[in-house]
Amino acid sequence: MVYLTRKEHFNAAHKLECKDWSEEKNEQIFGKCANKNWHGHNYDLWVTVKGMPNPETGFVLNTQILSKIIRERITDRLDHKNLNMDLDLGGLQPSTENMTIWIWNELKSHIPAGELHCVKLQETENIFAEYYGE
Ligand code: NI
């Protein structure tokens, strides 16, 4: 089995807060991500597909196709957007963890060859989350 990864990038704004909590508690739990006037992150996204290389092309999946799918399904919809207001996360926080699950669900049935293996999303230099579909 070969694991093929395409890296993409987007910038987006968000805010993490529980509306029932005080401003102090939100700041305590979510830190800078609770800033009431929003803030942005420069997100790096890795999408990994697994499979065996096609005997003719040598590709698990043509990366031009994979890039186009990620662009159309994910980065065009998220880039320079407000993840709280422009995206329907079903009331969930736009945390790195929840975003990996959302991205997985948006991609999984659109991969034309191989199988989606991992969505990795890096929010800051020191924090990233990975989702493997379970
Ligand atoms: Ni944040």
mmCIF file of N, CA and C and ligand atoms in Angstrom:
data_model
loop_
_atom_site.group_PDB
_atom_site.id
_atom_site.type_symbol
_atom_site.label_atom_id
_atom_site.label_comp_id
_atom_site.label_asym_id
_atom_site.label_seq_id
_atom_site.Cartn_x
_atom_site.Cartn_y
_atom_site.Cartn_z
ATOM 1 N N MET A 1 0.843 -1.197 0.000
ATOM 2 C CA MET A 1 0.000 0.000 0.000
ATOM 3 C C MET A 1 0.884 1.254 0.000
ATOM 4 N N VAL A 2 0.533 2.191 -0.848
ATOM 5 C CA VAL A 2 1.282 3.448 -0.910
ATOM 6 C C VAL A 2 0.392 4.574 -0.384
ATOM 7 N N TYR A 3 1.005 5.455 0.383
ATOM 8 C CA TYR A 3 0.280 6.585 0.970
ATOM 9 C C TYR A 3 0.743 7.858 0.275
ATOM 10 N N LEU A 4 -0.159 8.484 -0.436
ATOM 11 C CA LEU A 4 0.154 9.666 -1.235
ATOM 12 C C LEU A 4 -0.473 10.891 -0.579
ATOM 13 N N THR A 5 0.338 11.935 -0.386
ATOM 14 C CA THR A 5 -0.164 13.126 0.325
ATOM 15 C C THR A 5 -0.038 14.366 -0.540
ATOM 16 N N ARG A 6 -1.099 15.140 -0.551
ATOM 17 C CA ARG A 6 -1.094 16.454 -1.205
ATOM 18 C C ARG A 6 -1.252 17.516 -0.122
ATOM 19 N N LYS A 7 -0.394 18.530 -0.171
ATOM 20 C CA LYS A 7 -0.482 19.623 0.800
ATOM 21 C C LYS A 7 -1.141 20.839 0.157
ATOM 22 N N GLU A 8 -2.057 21.454 0.891
ATOM 23 C CA GLU A 8 -2.710 22.676 0.416
ATOM 24 C C GLU A 8 -2.703 23.688 1.560
ATOM 25 N N HIS A 9 -3.175 24.877 1.272
ATOM 26 C CA HIS A 9 -3.092 25.956 2.256
ATOM 27 C C HIS A 9 -4.326 26.840 2.157
ATOM 28 N N PHE A 10 -4.779 27.352 3.292
ATOM 29 C CA PHE A 10 -5.819 28.389 3.266
ATOM 30 C C PHE A 10 -5.694 29.253 4.521
ATOM 31 N N ASN A 11 -6.268 30.425 4.433
ATOM 32 C CA ASN A 11 -6.311 31.341 5.574
ATOM 33 C C ASN A 11 -7.774 31.540 5.953
ATOM 34 N N ALA A 12 -8.033 31.525 7.252
ATOM 35 C CA ALA A 12 -9.430 31.710 7.665
ATOM 36 C C ALA A 12 -9.480 32.301 9.073
ATOM 37 N N ALA A 13 -10.629 32.911 9.359
ATOM 38 C CA ALA A 13 -10.859 33.489 10.684
ATOM 39 C C ALA A 13 -11.771 32.571 11.488
ATOM 40 N N HIS A 14 -11.636 32.637 12.793
ATOM 41 C CA HIS A 14 -12.594 31.931 13.642
ATOM 42 C C HIS A 14 -12.577 32.516 15.053
ATOM 43 N N LYS A 15 -13.456 31.988 15.854
ATOM 44 C CA LYS A 15 -13.502 32.311 17.285
ATOM 45 C C LYS A 15 -14.035 31.075 17.990
ATOM 46 N N LEU A 16 -13.367 30.690 19.070
ATOM 47 C CA LEU A 16 -13.855 29.573 19.873
ATOM 48 C C LEU A 16 -14.499 30.146 21.125
ATOM 49 N N GLU A 17 -15.753 29.809 21.328
ATOM 50 C CA GLU A 17 -16.449 30.291 22.525
ATOM 51 C C GLU A 17 -17.658 29.419 22.804
ATOM 52 N N CYS A 18 -17.989 29.308 24.080
ATOM 53 C CA CYS A 18 -19.282 28.757 24.474
ATOM 54 C C CYS A 18 -20.118 29.940 24.920
ATOM 55 N N LYS A 19 -21.228 30.136 24.237
ATOM 56 C CA LYS A 19 -22.015 31.349 24.475
ATOM 57 C C LYS A 19 -22.596 31.410 25.885
ATOM 58 N N ASP A 20 -22.750 30.224 26.516
ATOM 59 C CA ASP A 20 -23.277 30.191 27.884
ATOM 60 C C ASP A 20 -22.235 30.598 28.920
ATOM 61 N N TRP A 21 -20.986 30.610 28.532
ATOM 62 C CA TRP A 21 -19.915 30.892 29.488
ATOM 63 C C TRP A 21 -19.627 32.393 29.561
ATOM 64 N N SER A 22 -19.004 32.803 30.665
ATOM 65 C CA SER A 22 -18.561 34.189 30.806
ATOM 66 C C SER A 22 -17.363 34.428 29.880
ATOM 67 N N GLU A 23 -17.106 35.709 29.620
ATOM 68 C CA GLU A 23 -15.933 36.063 28.808
ATOM 69 C C GLU A 23 -14.649 35.527 29.453
ATOM 70 N N GLU A 24 -14.604 35.596 30.792
ATOM 71 C CA GLU A 24 -13.414 35.125 31.529
ATOM 72 C C GLU A 24 -13.201 33.626 31.331
ATOM 73 N N LYS A 25 -14.301 32.871 31.444
ATOM 74 C CA LYS A 25 -14.162 31.411 31.293
ATOM 75 C C LYS A 25 -13.782 31.048 29.864
ATOM 76 N N ASN A 26 -14.378 31.727 28.884
ATOM 77 C CA ASN A 26 -14.005 31.471 27.491
ATOM 78 C C ASN A 26 -12.515 31.744 27.269
ATOM 79 N N GLU A 27 -12.032 32.831 27.842
ATOM 80 C CA GLU A 27 -10.608 33.161 27.696
ATOM 81 C C GLU A 27 -9.733 32.123 28.378
ATOM 82 N N GLN A 28 -10.215 31.658 29.541
ATOM 83 C CA GLN A 28 -9.444 30.668 30.298
ATOM 84 C C GLN A 28 -9.330 29.350 29.522
ATOM 85 N N ILE A 29 -10.435 28.916 28.903
ATOM 86 C CA ILE A 29 -10.440 27.619 28.218
ATOM 87 C C ILE A 29 -9.849 27.731 26.811
ATOM 88 N N PHE A 30 -10.226 28.765 26.068
ATOM 89 C CA PHE A 30 -9.853 28.842 24.652
ATOM 90 C C PHE A 30 -8.675 29.769 24.376
ATOM 91 N N GLY A 31 -8.207 30.477 25.383
ATOM 92 C CA GLY A 31 -7.035 31.339 25.210
ATOM 93 C C GLY A 31 -7.269 32.397 24.147
ATOM 94 N N LYS A 32 -6.247 32.627 23.318
ATOM 95 C CA LYS A 32 -6.346 33.674 22.286
ATOM 96 C C LYS A 32 -7.440 33.377 21.274
ATOM 97 N N CYS A 33 -7.803 32.100 21.116
ATOM 98 C CA CYS A 33 -8.845 31.737 20.146
ATOM 99 C C CYS A 33 -10.227 32.214 20.590
ATOM 100 N N ALA A 34 -10.345 32.709 21.829
ATOM 101 C CA ALA A 34 -11.627 33.245 22.296
ATOM 102 C C ALA A 34 -11.757 34.743 22.023
ATOM 103 N N ASN A 35 -10.744 35.341 21.432
ATOM 104 C CA ASN A 35 -10.774 36.791 21.199
ATOM 105 C C ASN A 35 -12.097 37.230 20.568
ATOM 106 N N LYS A 36 -12.796 38.143 21.252
ATOM 107 C CA LYS A 36 -14.173 38.442 20.830
ATOM 108 C C LYS A 36 -14.249 39.128 19.469
ATOM 109 N N ASN A 37 -13.186 39.777 19.058
ATOM 110 C CA ASN A 37 -13.199 40.445 17.750
ATOM 111 C C ASN A 37 -12.515 39.626 16.657
ATOM 112 N N TRP A 38 -12.533 38.312 16.839
ATOM 113 C CA TRP A 38 -12.041 37.368 15.830
ATOM 114 C C TRP A 38 -10.522 37.394 15.697
ATOM 115 N N HIS A 39 -10.006 36.441 14.972
ATOM 116 C CA HIS A 39 -8.582 36.360 14.617
ATOM 117 C C HIS A 39 -8.450 35.344 13.502
ATOM 118 N N GLY A 40 -7.304 35.316 12.859
ATOM 119 C CA GLY A 40 -7.107 34.401 11.733
ATOM 120 C C GLY A 40 -5.999 33.406 11.982
ATOM 121 N N HIS A 41 -6.029 32.331 11.193
ATOM 122 C CA HIS A 41 -4.933 31.358 11.188
ATOM 123 C C HIS A 41 -4.529 31.090 9.742
ATOM 124 N N ASN A 42 -3.247 30.765 9.568
ATOM 125 C CA ASN A 42 -2.747 30.293 8.274
ATOM 126 C C ASN A 42 -2.710 28.772 8.352
ATOM 127 N N TYR A 43 -3.704 28.144 7.756
ATOM 128 C CA TYR A 43 -3.851 26.696 7.886
ATOM 129 C C TYR A 43 -3.074 25.955 6.794
ATOM 130 N N ASP A 44 -2.353 24.922 7.208
ATOM 131 C CA ASP A 44 -1.780 23.971 6.249
ATOM 132 C C ASP A 44 -2.584 22.691 6.339
ATOM 133 N N LEU A 45 -2.940 22.165 5.174
ATOM 134 C CA LEU A 45 -3.787 20.974 5.095
ATOM 135 C C LEU A 45 -3.063 19.884 4.300
ATOM 136 N N TRP A 46 -2.966 18.695 4.906
ATOM 137 C CA TRP A 46 -2.401 17.534 4.214
ATOM 138 C C TRP A 46 -3.515 16.509 4.029
ATOM 139 N N VAL A 47 -3.716 16.082 2.802
ATOM 140 C CA VAL A 47 -4.712 15.053 2.522
ATOM 141 C C VAL A 47 -3.975 13.823 1.982
ATOM 142 N N THR A 48 -4.125 12.694 2.684
ATOM 143 C CA THR A 48 -3.424 11.471 2.299
ATOM 144 C C THR A 48 -4.407 10.435 1.768
ATOM 145 N N VAL A 49 -4.062 9.910 0.589
ATOM 146 C CA VAL A 49 -4.856 8.861 -0.058
ATOM 147 C C VAL A 49 -4.001 7.607 -0.114
ATOM 148 N N LYS A 50 -4.607 6.435 0.159
ATOM 149 C CA LYS A 50 -3.838 5.189 0.104
ATOM 150 C C LYS A 50 -4.347 4.306 -1.023
ATOM 151 N N GLY A 51 -3.428 3.533 -1.588
ATOM 152 C CA GLY A 51 -3.795 2.608 -2.655
ATOM 153 C C GLY A 51 -2.538 2.063 -3.307
ATOM 154 N N MET A 52 -2.716 1.269 -4.342
ATOM 155 C CA MET A 52 -1.577 0.774 -5.106
ATOM 156 C C MET A 52 -1.472 1.590 -6.393
ATOM 157 N N PRO A 53 -0.245 1.852 -6.841
ATOM 158 C CA PRO A 53 -0.076 2.650 -8.062
ATOM 159 C C PRO A 53 -0.720 1.981 -9.270
ATOM 160 N N ASN A 54 -1.377 2.801 -10.093
ATOM 161 C CA ASN A 54 -1.910 2.338 -11.369
ATOM 162 C C ASN A 54 -0.743 1.855 -12.241
ATOM 163 N N PRO A 55 -0.849 0.663 -12.872
ATOM 164 C CA PRO A 55 0.276 0.125 -13.633
ATOM 165 C C PRO A 55 0.691 1.001 -14.814
ATOM 166 N N GLU A 56 -0.228 1.749 -15.393
ATOM 167 C CA GLU A 56 0.116 2.602 -16.542
ATOM 168 C C GLU A 56 0.720 3.931 -16.108
ATOM 169 N N THR A 57 0.080 4.606 -15.136
ATOM 170 C CA THR A 57 0.525 5.952 -14.751
ATOM 171 C C THR A 57 1.567 5.935 -13.645
ATOM 172 N N GLY A 58 1.565 4.868 -12.835
ATOM 173 C CA GLY A 58 2.428 4.850 -11.655
ATOM 174 C C GLY A 58 1.863 5.659 -10.509
ATOM 175 N N PHE A 59 0.668 6.181 -10.668
ATOM 176 C CA PHE A 59 0.052 7.032 -9.639
ATOM 177 C C PHE A 59 -0.991 6.265 -8.832
ATOM 178 N N VAL A 60 -1.032 6.516 -7.529
ATOM 179 C CA VAL A 60 -2.181 6.074 -6.729
ATOM 180 C C VAL A 60 -3.398 6.888 -7.174
ATOM 181 N N LEU A 61 -3.164 8.179 -7.313
ATOM 182 C CA LEU A 61 -4.188 9.121 -7.784
ATOM 183 C C LEU A 61 -3.427 10.309 -8.352
ATOM 184 N N ASN A 62 -3.792 10.723 -9.533
ATOM 185 C CA ASN A 62 -3.139 11.873 -10.158
ATOM 186 C C ASN A 62 -3.252 13.086 -9.223
ATOM 187 N N THR A 63 -2.110 13.643 -8.839
ATOM 188 C CA THR A 63 -2.142 14.732 -7.852
ATOM 189 C C THR A 63 -2.787 16.006 -8.411
ATOM 190 N N GLN A 64 -2.808 16.151 -9.730
ATOM 191 C CA GLN A 64 -3.537 17.301 -10.297
ATOM 192 C C GLN A 64 -5.029 17.169 -10.007
ATOM 193 N N ILE A 65 -5.522 15.937 -10.113
ATOM 194 C CA ILE A 65 -6.942 15.690 -9.823
ATOM 195 C C ILE A 65 -7.199 15.869 -8.336
ATOM 196 N N LEU A 66 -6.311 15.310 -7.505
ATOM 197 C CA LEU A 66 -6.484 15.427 -6.054
ATOM 198 C C LEU A 66 -6.474 16.897 -5.633
ATOM 199 N N SER A 67 -5.550 17.661 -6.191
ATOM 200 C CA SER A 67 -5.458 19.083 -5.870
ATOM 201 C C SER A 67 -6.749 19.820 -6.251
ATOM 202 N N LYS A 68 -7.283 19.488 -7.429
ATOM 203 C CA LYS A 68 -8.522 20.130 -7.904
ATOM 204 C C LYS A 68 -9.686 19.809 -6.968
ATOM 205 N N ILE A 69 -9.765 18.554 -6.520
ATOM 206 C CA ILE A 69 -10.848 18.147 -5.615
ATOM 207 C C ILE A 69 -10.726 18.898 -4.285
ATOM 208 N N ILE A 70 -9.511 18.970 -3.758
ATOM 209 C CA ILE A 70 -9.317 19.664 -2.473
ATOM 210 C C ILE A 70 -9.653 21.140 -2.630
ATOM 211 N N ARG A 71 -9.264 21.711 -3.764
ATOM 212 C CA ARG A 71 -9.545 23.134 -3.997
ATOM 213 C C ARG A 71 -11.052 23.375 -4.078
ATOM 214 N N GLU A 72 -11.720 22.559 -4.892
ATOM 215 C CA GLU A 72 -13.158 22.783 -5.095
ATOM 216 C C GLU A 72 -13.978 22.468 -3.848
ATOM 217 N N ARG A 73 -13.624 21.366 -3.161
ATOM 218 C CA ARG A 73 -14.433 20.909 -2.030
ATOM 219 C C ARG A 73 -14.078 21.625 -0.727
ATOM 220 N N ILE A 74 -12.815 22.072 -0.617
ATOM 221 C CA ILE A 74 -12.359 22.578 0.684
ATOM 222 C C ILE A 74 -11.817 24.007 0.611
ATOM 223 N N THR A 75 -10.683 24.185 -0.033
ATOM 224 C CA THR A 75 -9.981 25.467 0.147
ATOM 225 C C THR A 75 -10.725 26.645 -0.498
ATOM 226 N N ASP A 76 -11.391 26.426 -1.634
ATOM 227 C CA ASP A 76 -12.184 27.523 -2.215
ATOM 228 C C ASP A 76 -13.321 27.941 -1.279
ATOM 229 N N ARG A 77 -13.794 26.991 -0.479
ATOM 230 C CA ARG A 77 -14.915 27.273 0.426
ATOM 231 C C ARG A 77 -14.457 27.857 1.759
ATOM 232 N N LEU A 78 -13.181 27.636 2.120
ATOM 233 C CA LEU A 78 -12.703 28.070 3.433
ATOM 234 C C LEU A 78 -11.760 29.271 3.369
ATOM 235 N N ASP A 79 -11.074 29.437 2.251
ATOM 236 C CA ASP A 79 -10.033 30.457 2.186
ATOM 237 C C ASP A 79 -10.614 31.862 2.344
ATOM 238 N N HIS A 80 -10.051 32.605 3.289
ATOM 239 C CA HIS A 80 -10.481 33.978 3.601
ATOM 240 C C HIS A 80 -11.935 34.049 4.074
ATOM 241 N N LYS A 81 -12.386 32.951 4.686
ATOM 242 C CA LYS A 81 -13.741 32.920 5.220
ATOM 243 C C LYS A 81 -13.714 32.962 6.748
ATOM 244 N N ASN A 82 -14.895 33.199 7.301
ATOM 245 C CA ASN A 82 -15.095 33.135 8.742
ATOM 246 C C ASN A 82 -15.687 31.755 9.043
ATOM 247 N N LEU A 83 -14.930 30.909 9.713
ATOM 248 C CA LEU A 83 -15.354 29.514 9.904
ATOM 249 C C LEU A 83 -16.590 29.408 10.795
ATOM 250 N N ASN A 84 -16.827 30.392 11.651
ATOM 251 C CA ASN A 84 -18.037 30.385 12.484
ATOM 252 C C ASN A 84 -19.272 30.779 11.686
ATOM 253 N N MET A 85 -19.098 31.777 10.807
ATOM 254 C CA MET A 85 -20.271 32.370 10.163
ATOM 255 C C MET A 85 -20.507 31.873 8.744
ATOM 256 N N ASP A 86 -19.454 31.502 8.035
ATOM 257 C CA ASP A 86 -19.591 31.135 6.618
ATOM 258 C C ASP A 86 -19.734 29.641 6.402
ATOM 259 N N LEU A 87 -19.652 28.874 7.482
ATOM 260 C CA LEU A 87 -19.620 27.426 7.373
ATOM 261 C C LEU A 87 -20.651 26.837 8.322
ATOM 262 N N ASP A 88 -21.333 25.775 7.873
ATOM 263 C CA ASP A 88 -22.290 25.112 8.754
ATOM 264 C C ASP A 88 -21.625 23.892 9.388
ATOM 265 N N LEU A 89 -21.217 24.041 10.621
ATOM 266 C CA LEU A 89 -20.585 22.935 11.344
ATOM 267 C C LEU A 89 -21.574 22.277 12.312
ATOM 268 N N GLY A 90 -22.840 22.559 12.107
ATOM 269 C CA GLY A 90 -23.852 21.953 12.953
ATOM 270 C C GLY A 90 -23.740 22.367 14.411
ATOM 271 N N GLY A 91 -23.282 23.580 14.638
ATOM 272 C CA GLY A 91 -23.187 24.085 16.002
ATOM 273 C C GLY A 91 -21.903 23.709 16.723
ATOM 274 N N LEU A 92 -21.010 22.970 16.042
ATOM 275 C CA LEU A 92 -19.743 22.584 16.679
ATOM 276 C C LEU A 92 -18.728 23.713 16.587
ATOM 277 N N GLN A 93 -17.778 23.706 17.500
ATOM 278 C CA GLN A 93 -16.695 24.691 17.470
ATOM 279 C C GLN A 93 -15.843 24.504 16.211
ATOM 280 N N PRO A 94 -15.391 25.596 15.601
ATOM 281 C CA PRO A 94 -14.459 25.467 14.474
ATOM 282 C C PRO A 94 -13.027 25.248 14.976
ATOM 283 N N SER A 95 -12.870 24.208 15.780
ATOM 284 C CA SER A 95 -11.543 23.842 16.296
ATOM 285 C C SER A 95 -10.794 23.067 15.217
ATOM 286 N N THR A 96 -9.494 22.936 15.397
ATOM 287 C CA THR A 96 -8.695 22.161 14.435
ATOM 288 C C THR A 96 -9.239 20.742 14.336
ATOM 289 N N GLU A 97 -9.592 20.162 15.495
ATOM 290 C CA GLU A 97 -10.095 18.788 15.517
ATOM 291 C C GLU A 97 -11.395 18.663 14.704
ATOM 292 N N ASN A 98 -12.354 19.553 14.990
ATOM 293 C CA ASN A 98 -13.627 19.469 14.274
ATOM 294 C C ASN A 98 -13.462 19.764 12.791
ATOM 295 N N MET A 99 -12.516 20.634 12.451
ATOM 296 C CA MET A 99 -12.307 20.946 11.033
ATOM 297 C C MET A 99 -11.767 19.740 10.269
ATOM 298 N N THR A 100 -10.924 18.911 10.918
ATOM 299 C CA THR A 100 -10.421 17.716 10.212
ATOM 300 C C THR A 100 -11.580 16.770 9.882
ATOM 301 N N ILE A 101 -12.533 16.636 10.814
ATOM 302 C CA ILE A 101 -13.676 15.744 10.575
ATOM 303 C C ILE A 101 -14.552 16.313 9.457
ATOM 304 N N TRP A 102 -14.777 17.620 9.492
ATOM 305 C CA TRP A 102 -15.583 18.257 8.442
ATOM 306 C C TRP A 102 -14.914 18.061 7.076
ATOM 307 N N ILE A 103 -13.617 18.296 7.008
ATOM 308 C CA ILE A 103 -12.887 18.155 5.734
ATOM 309 C C ILE A 103 -12.952 16.700 5.255
ATOM 310 N N TRP A 104 -12.761 15.758 6.169
ATOM 311 C CA TRP A 104 -12.856 14.328 5.823
ATOM 312 C C TRP A 104 -14.213 14.022 5.189
ATOM 313 N N ASN A 105 -15.279 14.472 5.835
ATOM 314 C CA ASN A 105 -16.622 14.175 5.347
ATOM 315 C C ASN A 105 -16.901 14.826 3.997
ATOM 316 N N GLU A 106 -16.281 15.967 3.752
ATOM 317 C CA GLU A 106 -16.467 16.647 2.470
ATOM 318 C C GLU A 106 -15.695 15.953 1.347
ATOM 319 N N LEU A 107 -14.619 15.246 1.700
ATOM 320 C CA LEU A 107 -13.747 14.641 0.680
ATOM 321 C C LEU A 107 -14.021 13.172 0.411
ATOM 322 N N LYS A 108 -14.453 12.432 1.428
ATOM 323 C CA LYS A 108 -14.349 10.964 1.377
ATOM 324 C C LYS A 108 -15.038 10.329 0.173
ATOM 325 N N SER A 109 -16.194 10.850 -0.239
ATOM 326 C CA SER A 109 -16.890 10.216 -1.363
ATOM 327 C C SER A 109 -16.488 10.828 -2.700
ATOM 328 N N HIS A 110 -15.513 11.721 -2.692
ATOM 329 C CA HIS A 110 -15.107 12.398 -3.927
ATOM 330 C C HIS A 110 -13.710 12.003 -4.398
ATOM 331 N N ILE A 111 -13.118 11.003 -3.756
ATOM 332 C CA ILE A 111 -11.781 10.554 -4.148
ATOM 333 C C ILE A 111 -11.942 9.473 -5.224
ATOM 334 N N PRO A 112 -11.508 9.750 -6.483
ATOM 335 C CA PRO A 112 -11.827 8.841 -7.590
ATOM 336 C C PRO A 112 -10.953 7.589 -7.673
ATOM 337 N N ALA A 113 -9.816 7.581 -7.004
ATOM 338 C CA ALA A 113 -8.948 6.389 -7.018
ATOM 339 C C ALA A 113 -8.271 6.309 -5.666
ATOM 340 N N GLY A 114 -7.975 5.059 -5.242
ATOM 341 C CA GLY A 114 -7.440 4.894 -3.897
ATOM 342 C C GLY A 114 -8.530 5.197 -2.882
ATOM 343 N N GLU A 115 -8.108 5.428 -1.657
ATOM 344 C CA GLU A 115 -9.064 5.611 -0.557
ATOM 345 C C GLU A 115 -8.514 6.690 0.377
ATOM 346 N N LEU A 116 -9.387 7.547 0.849
ATOM 347 C CA LEU A 116 -8.947 8.584 1.775
ATOM 348 C C LEU A 116 -8.394 7.941 3.043
ATOM 349 N N HIS A 117 -7.198 8.349 3.449
ATOM 350 C CA HIS A 117 -6.557 7.733 4.617
ATOM 351 C C HIS A 117 -6.460 8.687 5.794
ATOM 352 N N CYS A 118 -6.049 9.925 5.529
ATOM 353 C CA CYS A 118 -5.833 10.865 6.635
ATOM 354 C C CYS A 118 -6.043 12.300 6.189
ATOM 355 N N VAL A 119 -6.655 13.073 7.054
ATOM 356 C CA VAL A 119 -6.719 14.524 6.899
ATOM 357 C C VAL A 119 -5.943 15.118 8.065
ATOM 358 N N LYS A 120 -4.922 15.888 7.742
ATOM 359 C CA LYS A 120 -4.113 16.539 8.779
ATOM 360 C C LYS A 120 -4.223 18.044 8.588
ATOM 361 N N LEU A 121 -4.562 18.737 9.650
ATOM 362 C CA LEU A 121 -4.723 20.181 9.573
ATOM 363 C C LEU A 121 -3.868 20.837 10.637
ATOM 364 N N GLN A 122 -2.996 21.744 10.188
ATOM 365 C CA GLN A 122 -2.112 22.456 11.105
ATOM 366 C C GLN A 122 -2.595 23.885 11.253
ATOM 367 N N GLU A 123 -2.857 24.276 12.504
ATOM 368 C CA GLU A 123 -3.429 25.594 12.783
ATOM 369 C C GLU A 123 -2.362 26.604 13.165
ATOM 370 N N THR A 124 -1.402 26.167 13.950
ATOM 371 C CA THR A 124 -0.272 27.021 14.309
ATOM 372 C C THR A 124 0.993 26.188 14.161
ATOM 373 N N GLU A 125 2.127 26.840 14.364
ATOM 374 C CA GLU A 125 3.407 26.140 14.251
ATOM 375 C C GLU A 125 3.444 24.916 15.161
ATOM 376 N N ASN A 126 2.743 25.002 16.281
ATOM 377 C CA ASN A 126 2.865 23.966 17.305
ATOM 378 C C ASN A 126 1.659 23.050 17.449
ATOM 379 N N ILE A 127 0.599 23.314 16.683
ATOM 380 C CA ILE A 127 -0.620 22.511 16.867
ATOM 381 C C ILE A 127 -1.143 21.998 15.534
ATOM 382 N N PHE A 128 -1.352 20.692 15.475
ATOM 383 C CA PHE A 128 -2.082 20.129 14.339
ATOM 384 C C PHE A 128 -2.930 18.970 14.822
ATOM 385 N N ALA A 129 -3.942 18.618 14.005
ATOM 386 C CA ALA A 129 -4.806 17.469 14.309
ATOM 387 C C ALA A 129 -4.868 16.581 13.083
ATOM 388 N N GLU A 130 -5.042 15.278 13.325
ATOM 389 C CA GLU A 130 -5.156 14.299 12.240
ATOM 390 C C GLU A 130 -6.432 13.494 12.454
ATOM 391 N N TYR A 131 -7.118 13.191 11.351
ATOM 392 C CA TYR A 131 -8.321 12.358 11.427
ATOM 393 C C TYR A 131 -8.216 11.241 10.403
ATOM 394 N N TYR A 132 -8.512 10.015 10.865
ATOM 395 C CA TYR A 132 -8.407 8.830 10.021
ATOM 396 C C TYR A 132 -9.772 8.209 9.741
ATOM 397 N N GLY A 133 -10.830 8.942 10.032
ATOM 398 C CA GLY A 133 -12.158 8.446 9.712
ATOM 399 C C GLY A 133 -12.810 7.631 10.807
ATOM 400 N N GLU A 134 -12.166 7.550 11.945
ATOM 401 C CA GLU A 134 -12.791 6.826 13.073
ATOM 402 C C GLU A 134 -12.329 7.421 14.387
HETATM 403 NI NI NI B 1 -7.745 30.354 16.809
#
